[in-house]
Amino acid sequence: MKRADKLVPALFALLTIMSLLSLGIGSVSLSPSQFWHGLTGQDRVAQLILIDIRLPRTVLALSVGFVLGLSGATLQGLLRNPLADPALFGAPQAAALGAVLVLYTGLVEALSFALPFAAMGGALLSVFLVLAVAGRVAGVTTFILAGLAIASLAAALTSIVINLSANPFAVTEIVFWLLGSFEDRSLRHVAMAAPFMLIGSYLLLRSGETLRALTLGEETAQSLGLSLQRERILIVLGVACAIGGAVSVSGAIGFVGLVAPHLVRDRVKGDPKSVLWPAALTGAALTLGADMVARLVPAPTELKVGALTALMGVPFFLAMIARRRGAVAAEAA
Amino acid sequence: MTHLAAHALTISLGQRAVLRSLDFKAGAGELVCVLGPNGAGKSTLLRALAGFFPQAPVTWDGVPLSQIPARQRARTIAWLSQDGDAVWPLPVRGIVALGRIPHGATLDSLTAQDRDAIDRALHACDLQSLADRDITTLSGGERARAFAARALAVEAPVLLADEPVSALDPHHQLTVMGSLHRAAQEGHLVIAVLHDLTLAARFANRIVLMKDGGIIAQGKPDRVLTPDLLRAVFAVDVVSVDHDGTRIVLPWSARND
């Protein structure tokens, strides 16, 4: 348990260092004294760069990564499946569809809160659809196939919405937004998404004991006195809230929810409750790291965080599938 | 005497009636072994007794299970699944500790009482040397023992175990059956589904013989495990020998009539 006790403080320390670095990185380079004067408000320009440009971006990357890692760990615990990830439910894609509809109809101009609500609705719908189609006790393959179908459907509908869009600038905006990025986000975006991510995180973090009881399957959990139906609904709501809030400000960022729990699972000895905080913090670190890389790599337009997390996550996902295939083969032998 | 009972229990899964108007009653201090061919409804009976079918007319001390709050029911009836598996690399002790959840325990705040119960359960299943091992690195039989210990750790008045020893080696079959027997002697009600006729004969106070969703016969082992009844229920001819007052029953040849 010693190692696990030190894990969360260590991750917090890492995130603090990364956040300071993140505030220091950008197209304008600030000297340490400018940095300090900017933080304390003595240098107006530096303050503008730090507080209005880099701070929202850093806070969003941290919080979006946090809920992605947390959602992944919770879904893995709920389904007792280490390959579960919000993206495998098509949740980000469906959330993106909801958000794109709001962008397309212009509703967002009238009502900025329509965006997270629509994204949340999309995420909720996709998770419920996958659960309804695949059933709760389905194997990995069924889940992935059902999630793939929902994700493809959401992507197709999104593409149609883009086709129907009359304004080419809106199209560019939507497409770039879909790829996942923290570019040009303001404190207004933080304020818009924060309530959703907070409520979602609360619902997911409180599910630890449920996930623990689920370690040996749903019937055993029930025999231990758990009211599964209620808990399951709360978790799905939590994921939808958290992912909806995240997608509404960052676009679709995948694979963080899959990768983050795995990086820390062994350190908490596999305990599905103790993994929640470390997975969330690791998700924050991965996402902020990806965003820093996106800012540092020179390119005509800034690289998209969603593309970077996919570059990192897909090989990881493939390696996991290959490893599980090996395990299955060994069992059969 | 405290007892678990089902009256006119009928359960259908899909179109098929798995249990047909079955009556069952068992009380504290009994080790009841449920025997029968595949598909006889043994597991369904056990699951009904565990309260997994809210509509099923099952009572504990005359109170319908559906009227007992979930936590209290969980403290009263421990259940050991037939197809348990562990996906997370938890230590064996952590798995066994899950049995303390009905008592309000969490892994982070185990009381001395919880720890004692966990140690007793580990001991009962001969797991002390494996207590800190990652469950995913254990063999199938070792895992089955960890799951059995998990159910024992609830220390509930009723323990329902679905094939608790099928995956175990002979030594541990005897160890675990011995633990169930001891639990019954201490006043628990233990109901176990088994496939090993001799183990049932050796440890059970009562044997329930099931076929086609009903109880064909029940009673003391030597009254139920007769060649005629076993032929009728399992379609096998058996060889039986009496040894130290216990009947050893060996299925010898399958009948095709």
mmCIF file of N, CA, C and O in Angstrom, chain A residues 15-39 43-63 181-190 287-289 291-292 295-296 302:
data_model
loop_
_atom_site.group_PDB
_atom_site.id
_atom_site.type_symbol
_atom_site.label_atom_id
_atom_site.label_comp_id
_atom_site.label_asym_id
_atom_site.label_seq_id
_atom_site.Cartn_x
_atom_site.Cartn_y
_atom_site.Cartn_z
ATOM 1 N N LEU A 15 1.931 17.288 -11.997
ATOM 2 C CA LEU A 15 0.987 18.184 -12.663
ATOM 3 C C LEU A 15 1.329 19.651 -12.369
ATOM 4 O O LEU A 15 1.163 20.516 -13.237
ATOM 5 N N THR A 16 1.803 19.922 -11.143
ATOM 6 C CA THR A 16 2.188 21.300 -10.810
ATOM 7 C C THR A 16 3.334 21.762 -11.702
ATOM 8 O O THR A 16 3.286 22.847 -12.297
ATOM 9 N N ILE A 17 4.348 20.905 -11.817
ATOM 10 C CA ILE A 17 5.492 21.255 -12.659
ATOM 11 C C ILE A 17 5.054 21.430 -14.110
ATOM 12 O O ILE A 17 5.412 22.411 -14.781
ATOM 13 N N MET A 18 4.226 20.482 -14.585
ATOM 14 C CA MET A 18 3.774 20.556 -15.982
ATOM 15 C C MET A 18 2.954 21.821 -16.215
ATOM 16 O O MET A 18 3.058 22.452 -17.276
ATOM 17 N N SER A 19 2.124 22.199 -15.221
ATOM 18 C CA SER A 19 1.287 23.390 -15.389
ATOM 19 C C SER A 19 2.149 24.632 -15.520
ATOM 20 O O SER A 19 1.883 25.499 -16.366
ATOM 21 N N LEU A 20 3.197 24.732 -14.691
ATOM 22 C CA LEU A 20 4.094 25.893 -14.771
ATOM 23 C C LEU A 20 4.773 25.932 -16.132
ATOM 24 O O LEU A 20 4.860 26.979 -16.783
ATOM 25 N N LEU A 21 5.245 24.758 -16.586
ATOM 26 C CA LEU A 21 5.866 24.679 -17.911
ATOM 27 C C LEU A 21 4.865 25.101 -18.982
ATOM 28 O O LEU A 21 5.191 25.837 -19.907
ATOM 29 N N SER A 22 3.622 24.623 -18.824
ATOM 30 C CA SER A 22 2.594 24.914 -19.817
ATOM 31 C C SER A 22 2.326 26.411 -19.895
ATOM 32 O O SER A 22 2.114 26.963 -20.977
ATOM 33 N N LEU A 23 2.362 27.090 -18.722
ATOM 34 C CA LEU A 23 2.169 28.546 -18.725
ATOM 35 C C LEU A 23 3.356 29.242 -19.384
ATOM 36 O O LEU A 23 3.234 30.351 -19.899
ATOM 37 N N GLY A 24 4.525 28.582 -19.365
ATOM 38 C CA GLY A 24 5.725 29.182 -19.931
ATOM 39 C C GLY A 24 5.873 28.975 -21.422
ATOM 40 O O GLY A 24 6.707 29.619 -22.054
ATOM 41 N N ILE A 25 5.078 28.065 -21.985
ATOM 42 C CA ILE A 25 5.244 27.715 -23.398
ATOM 43 C C ILE A 25 4.252 28.474 -24.274
ATOM 44 O O ILE A 25 3.078 28.558 -23.952
ATOM 45 N N GLY A 26 4.724 28.979 -25.388
ATOM 46 C CA GLY A 26 3.816 29.625 -26.321
ATOM 47 C C GLY A 26 4.587 30.360 -27.394
ATOM 48 O O GLY A 26 5.830 30.356 -27.392
ATOM 49 N N SER A 27 3.865 31.019 -28.314
ATOM 50 C CA SER A 27 4.534 31.688 -29.422
ATOM 51 C C SER A 27 5.368 32.881 -28.933
ATOM 52 O O SER A 27 6.339 33.267 -29.564
ATOM 53 N N VAL A 28 4.946 33.482 -27.829
ATOM 54 C CA VAL A 28 5.760 34.541 -27.229
ATOM 55 C C VAL A 28 6.560 33.929 -26.097
ATOM 56 O O VAL A 28 6.007 33.227 -25.253
ATOM 57 N N SER A 29 7.894 34.161 -26.081
ATOM 58 C CA SER A 29 8.646 33.593 -24.964
ATOM 59 C C SER A 29 8.800 34.645 -23.869
ATOM 60 O O SER A 29 9.109 35.807 -24.131
ATOM 61 N N LEU A 30 8.500 34.223 -22.649
ATOM 62 C CA LEU A 30 8.568 35.124 -21.504
ATOM 63 C C LEU A 30 9.785 34.772 -20.666
ATOM 64 O O LEU A 30 10.052 33.600 -20.414
ATOM 65 N N SER A 31 10.522 35.794 -20.233
ATOM 66 C CA SER A 31 11.644 35.539 -19.334
ATOM 67 C C SER A 31 11.072 35.236 -17.949
ATOM 68 O O SER A 31 9.925 35.567 -17.658
ATOM 69 N N PRO A 32 11.875 34.566 -17.092
ATOM 70 C CA PRO A 32 11.383 34.244 -15.744
ATOM 71 C C PRO A 32 10.841 35.470 -15.012
ATOM 72 O O PRO A 32 9.827 35.385 -14.322
ATOM 73 N N SER A 33 11.480 36.630 -15.193
ATOM 74 C CA SER A 33 11.002 37.801 -14.456
ATOM 75 C C SER A 33 9.679 38.302 -15.051
ATOM 76 O O SER A 33 8.761 38.682 -14.335
ATOM 77 N N GLN A 34 9.573 38.258 -16.389
ATOM 78 C CA GLN A 34 8.292 38.623 -17.014
ATOM 79 C C GLN A 34 7.183 37.694 -16.528
ATOM 80 O O GLN A 34 6.067 38.119 -16.247
ATOM 81 N N PHE A 35 7.538 36.407 -16.474
ATOM 82 C CA PHE A 35 6.603 35.373 -16.025
ATOM 83 C C PHE A 35 6.078 35.732 -14.640
ATOM 84 O O PHE A 35 4.872 35.738 -14.375
ATOM 85 N N TRP A 36 7.025 36.070 -13.753
ATOM 86 C CA TRP A 36 6.670 36.398 -12.373
ATOM 87 C C TRP A 36 5.822 37.670 -12.316
ATOM 88 O O TRP A 36 4.779 37.718 -11.662
ATOM 89 N N HIS A 37 6.277 38.692 -13.079
ATOM 90 C CA HIS A 37 5.525 39.948 -13.086
ATOM 91 C C HIS A 37 4.142 39.784 -13.702
ATOM 92 O O HIS A 37 3.184 40.456 -13.316
ATOM 93 N N GLY A 38 4.059 38.872 -14.654
ATOM 94 C CA GLY A 38 2.755 38.596 -15.259
ATOM 95 C C GLY A 38 1.798 37.966 -14.260
ATOM 96 O O GLY A 38 0.630 38.363 -14.151
ATOM 97 N N LEU A 39 2.326 36.998 -13.506
ATOM 98 C CA LEU A 39 1.488 36.319 -12.521
ATOM 99 C C LEU A 39 1.031 37.292 -11.439
ATOM 100 O O LEU A 39 -0.100 37.227 -10.966
ATOM 101 N N ASP A 43 3.141 43.253 -14.933
ATOM 102 C CA ASP A 43 3.375 43.391 -16.369
ATOM 103 C C ASP A 43 2.066 43.059 -17.093
ATOM 104 O O ASP A 43 1.655 41.908 -17.164
ATOM 105 N N ARG A 44 1.408 44.099 -17.656
ATOM 106 C CA ARG A 44 0.072 43.925 -18.234
ATOM 107 C C ARG A 44 0.077 42.956 -19.417
ATOM 108 O O ARG A 44 -0.802 42.090 -19.532
ATOM 109 N N VAL A 45 1.094 43.082 -20.287
ATOM 110 C CA VAL A 45 1.139 42.222 -21.475
ATOM 111 C C VAL A 45 1.365 40.772 -21.070
ATOM 112 O O VAL A 45 0.661 39.861 -21.512
ATOM 113 N N ALA A 46 2.349 40.577 -20.188
ATOM 114 C CA ALA A 46 2.624 39.225 -19.724
ATOM 115 C C ALA A 46 1.396 38.659 -19.011
ATOM 116 O O ALA A 46 1.049 37.482 -19.169
ATOM 117 N N GLN A 47 0.708 39.517 -18.280
ATOM 118 C CA GLN A 47 -0.485 39.056 -17.573
ATOM 119 C C GLN A 47 -1.554 38.597 -18.563
ATOM 120 O O GLN A 47 -2.188 37.561 -18.385
ATOM 121 N N LEU A 48 -1.716 39.385 -19.625
ATOM 122 C CA LEU A 48 -2.693 39.033 -20.662
ATOM 123 C C LEU A 48 -2.367 37.665 -21.254
ATOM 124 O O LEU A 48 -3.231 36.805 -21.411
ATOM 125 N N ILE A 49 -1.081 37.486 -21.583
ATOM 126 C CA ILE A 49 -0.665 36.214 -22.196
ATOM 127 C C ILE A 49 -0.894 35.059 -21.221
ATOM 128 O O ILE A 49 -1.462 34.013 -21.572
ATOM 129 N N LEU A 50 -0.494 35.277 -19.980
ATOM 130 C CA LEU A 50 -0.573 34.174 -19.009
ATOM 131 C C LEU A 50 -2.011 33.865 -18.611
ATOM 132 O O LEU A 50 -2.462 32.720 -18.676
ATOM 133 N N ILE A 51 -2.739 34.909 -18.189
ATOM 134 C CA ILE A 51 -4.056 34.673 -17.602
ATOM 135 C C ILE A 51 -5.132 34.470 -18.655
ATOM 136 O O ILE A 51 -6.007 33.609 -18.514
ATOM 137 N N ASP A 52 -5.083 35.218 -19.735
ATOM 138 C CA ASP A 52 -6.163 35.137 -20.708
ATOM 139 C C ASP A 52 -5.928 34.109 -21.799
ATOM 140 O O ASP A 52 -6.870 33.630 -22.414
ATOM 141 N N ILE A 53 -4.669 33.793 -22.067
ATOM 142 C CA ILE A 53 -4.403 32.852 -23.164
ATOM 143 C C ILE A 53 -3.924 31.499 -22.648
ATOM 144 O O ILE A 53 -4.507 30.465 -22.953
ATOM 145 N N ARG A 54 -2.868 31.525 -21.839
ATOM 146 C CA ARG A 54 -2.274 30.229 -21.466
ATOM 147 C C ARG A 54 -2.981 29.558 -20.298
ATOM 148 O O ARG A 54 -3.041 28.333 -20.240
ATOM 149 N N LEU A 55 -3.516 30.334 -19.373
ATOM 150 C CA LEU A 55 -4.167 29.720 -18.205
ATOM 151 C C LEU A 55 -5.425 28.927 -18.594
ATOM 152 O O LEU A 55 -5.559 27.775 -18.185
ATOM 153 N N PRO A 56 -6.345 29.514 -19.394
ATOM 154 C CA PRO A 56 -7.542 28.731 -19.753
ATOM 155 C C PRO A 56 -7.157 27.433 -20.443
ATOM 156 O O PRO A 56 -7.728 26.370 -20.180
ATOM 157 N N ARG A 57 -6.168 27.549 -21.312
ATOM 158 C CA ARG A 57 -5.728 26.389 -22.074
ATOM 159 C C ARG A 57 -5.198 25.299 -21.137
ATOM 160 O O ARG A 57 -5.530 24.123 -21.259
ATOM 161 N N THR A 58 -4.389 25.724 -20.181
ATOM 162 C CA THR A 58 -3.806 24.767 -19.235
ATOM 163 C C THR A 58 -4.889 24.152 -18.356
ATOM 164 O O THR A 58 -4.945 22.929 -18.171
ATOM 165 N N VAL A 59 -5.781 25.008 -17.844
ATOM 166 C CA VAL A 59 -6.847 24.502 -16.975
ATOM 167 C C VAL A 59 -7.740 23.532 -17.740
ATOM 168 O O VAL A 59 -8.116 22.470 -17.228
ATOM 169 N N LEU A 60 -8.062 23.864 -18.987
ATOM 170 C CA LEU A 60 -8.931 22.992 -19.775
ATOM 171 C C LEU A 60 -8.252 21.656 -20.068
ATOM 172 O O LEU A 60 -8.864 20.595 -19.957
ATOM 173 N N ALA A 61 -6.972 21.713 -20.450
ATOM 174 C CA ALA A 61 -6.267 20.463 -20.744
ATOM 175 C C ALA A 61 -6.242 19.576 -19.503
ATOM 176 O O ALA A 61 -6.490 18.372 -19.576
ATOM 177 N N LEU A 62 -5.972 20.194 -18.360
ATOM 178 C CA LEU A 62 -5.932 19.425 -17.107
ATOM 179 C C LEU A 62 -7.294 18.824 -16.791
ATOM 180 O O LEU A 62 -7.412 17.630 -16.490
ATOM 181 N N SER A 63 -8.348 19.654 -16.877
ATOM 182 C CA SER A 63 -9.649 19.156 -16.434
ATOM 183 C C SER A 63 -10.238 18.168 -17.440
ATOM 184 O O SER A 63 -10.836 17.159 -17.056
ATOM 185 N N SER A 181 -8.891 20.097 -29.703
ATOM 186 C CA SER A 181 -7.831 21.075 -29.490
ATOM 187 C C SER A 181 -8.179 21.970 -28.307
ATOM 188 O O SER A 181 -9.335 22.075 -27.905
ATOM 189 N N PHE A 182 -7.142 22.599 -27.748
ATOM 190 C CA PHE A 182 -7.365 23.583 -26.689
ATOM 191 C C PHE A 182 -6.955 24.972 -27.154
ATOM 192 O O PHE A 182 -6.777 25.880 -26.356
ATOM 193 N N GLU A 183 -6.791 25.108 -28.484
ATOM 194 C CA GLU A 183 -6.330 26.363 -29.041
ATOM 195 C C GLU A 183 -7.383 27.450 -28.837
ATOM 196 O O GLU A 183 -8.584 27.207 -28.990
ATOM 197 N N ASP A 184 -6.933 28.653 -28.497
ATOM 198 C CA ASP A 184 -7.824 29.818 -28.410
ATOM 199 C C ASP A 184 -9.028 29.618 -27.501
ATOM 200 O O ASP A 184 -10.131 30.029 -27.827
ATOM 201 N N ARG A 185 -8.827 28.917 -26.392
ATOM 202 C CA ARG A 185 -9.945 28.795 -25.453
ATOM 203 C C ARG A 185 -9.797 29.881 -24.402
ATOM 204 O O ARG A 185 -8.680 30.292 -24.060
ATOM 205 N N SER A 186 -10.941 30.344 -23.899
ATOM 206 C CA SER A 186 -10.906 31.429 -22.919
ATOM 207 C C SER A 186 -11.470 30.948 -21.588
ATOM 208 O O SER A 186 -11.958 29.827 -21.473
ATOM 209 N N LEU A 187 -11.401 31.839 -20.605
ATOM 210 C CA LEU A 187 -11.951 31.484 -19.299
ATOM 211 C C LEU A 187 -13.464 31.265 -19.380
ATOM 212 O O LEU A 187 -14.045 30.581 -18.542
ATOM 213 N N ARG A 188 -14.103 31.830 -20.409
ATOM 214 C CA ARG A 188 -15.533 31.594 -20.619
ATOM 215 C C ARG A 188 -15.796 30.112 -20.900
ATOM 216 O O ARG A 188 -16.760 29.526 -20.407
ATOM 217 N N HIS A 189 -14.898 29.509 -21.704
ATOM 218 C CA HIS A 189 -15.034 28.068 -21.976
ATOM 219 C C HIS A 189 -14.891 27.275 -20.690
ATOM 220 O O HIS A 189 -15.598 26.288 -20.468
ATOM 221 N N VAL A 190 -13.938 27.702 -19.866
ATOM 222 C CA VAL A 190 -13.730 26.999 -18.586
ATOM 223 C C VAL A 190 -15.012 27.052 -17.774
ATOM 224 O O VAL A 190 -15.498 26.035 -17.271
ATOM 225 N N THR A 287 -2.941 14.541 -21.180
ATOM 226 C CA THR A 287 -3.604 15.509 -22.046
ATOM 227 C C THR A 287 -2.851 16.833 -22.075
ATOM 228 O O THR A 287 -2.653 17.432 -23.145
ATOM 229 N N LEU A 288 -2.408 17.267 -20.898
ATOM 230 C CA LEU A 288 -1.630 18.509 -20.869
ATOM 231 C C LEU A 288 -0.316 18.316 -21.633
ATOM 232 O O LEU A 288 0.106 19.193 -22.386
ATOM 233 N N GLY A 289 0.294 17.146 -21.462
ATOM 234 C CA GLY A 289 1.526 16.840 -22.186
ATOM 235 C C GLY A 289 1.297 16.897 -23.693
ATOM 236 O O GLY A 289 2.080 17.500 -24.436
ATOM 237 N N ASP A 291 -0.989 18.520 -25.236
ATOM 238 C CA ASP A 291 -1.244 19.903 -25.652
ATOM 239 C C ASP A 291 0.064 20.692 -25.737
ATOM 240 O O ASP A 291 0.234 21.551 -26.606
ATOM 241 N N MET A 292 0.987 20.407 -24.811
ATOM 242 C CA MET A 292 2.278 21.111 -24.855
ATOM 243 C C MET A 292 3.059 20.717 -26.108
ATOM 244 O O MET A 292 3.661 21.570 -26.776
ATOM 245 N N ARG A 295 1.767 22.513 -29.041
ATOM 246 C CA ARG A 295 2.199 23.906 -29.132
ATOM 247 C C ARG A 295 3.661 24.018 -29.559
ATOM 248 O O ARG A 295 4.063 24.985 -30.172
ATOM 249 N N LEU A 296 4.453 22.993 -29.168
ATOM 250 C CA LEU A 296 5.901 23.083 -29.396
ATOM 251 C C LEU A 296 6.309 22.677 -30.811
ATOM 252 O O LEU A 296 7.273 23.198 -31.350
ATOM 253 N N GLU A 302 -1.448 24.849 -35.868
ATOM 254 C CA GLU A 302 -1.077 24.057 -34.705
ATOM 255 C C GLU A 302 -1.586 22.615 -34.813
ATOM 256 O O GLU A 302 -2.697 22.359 -35.291
#
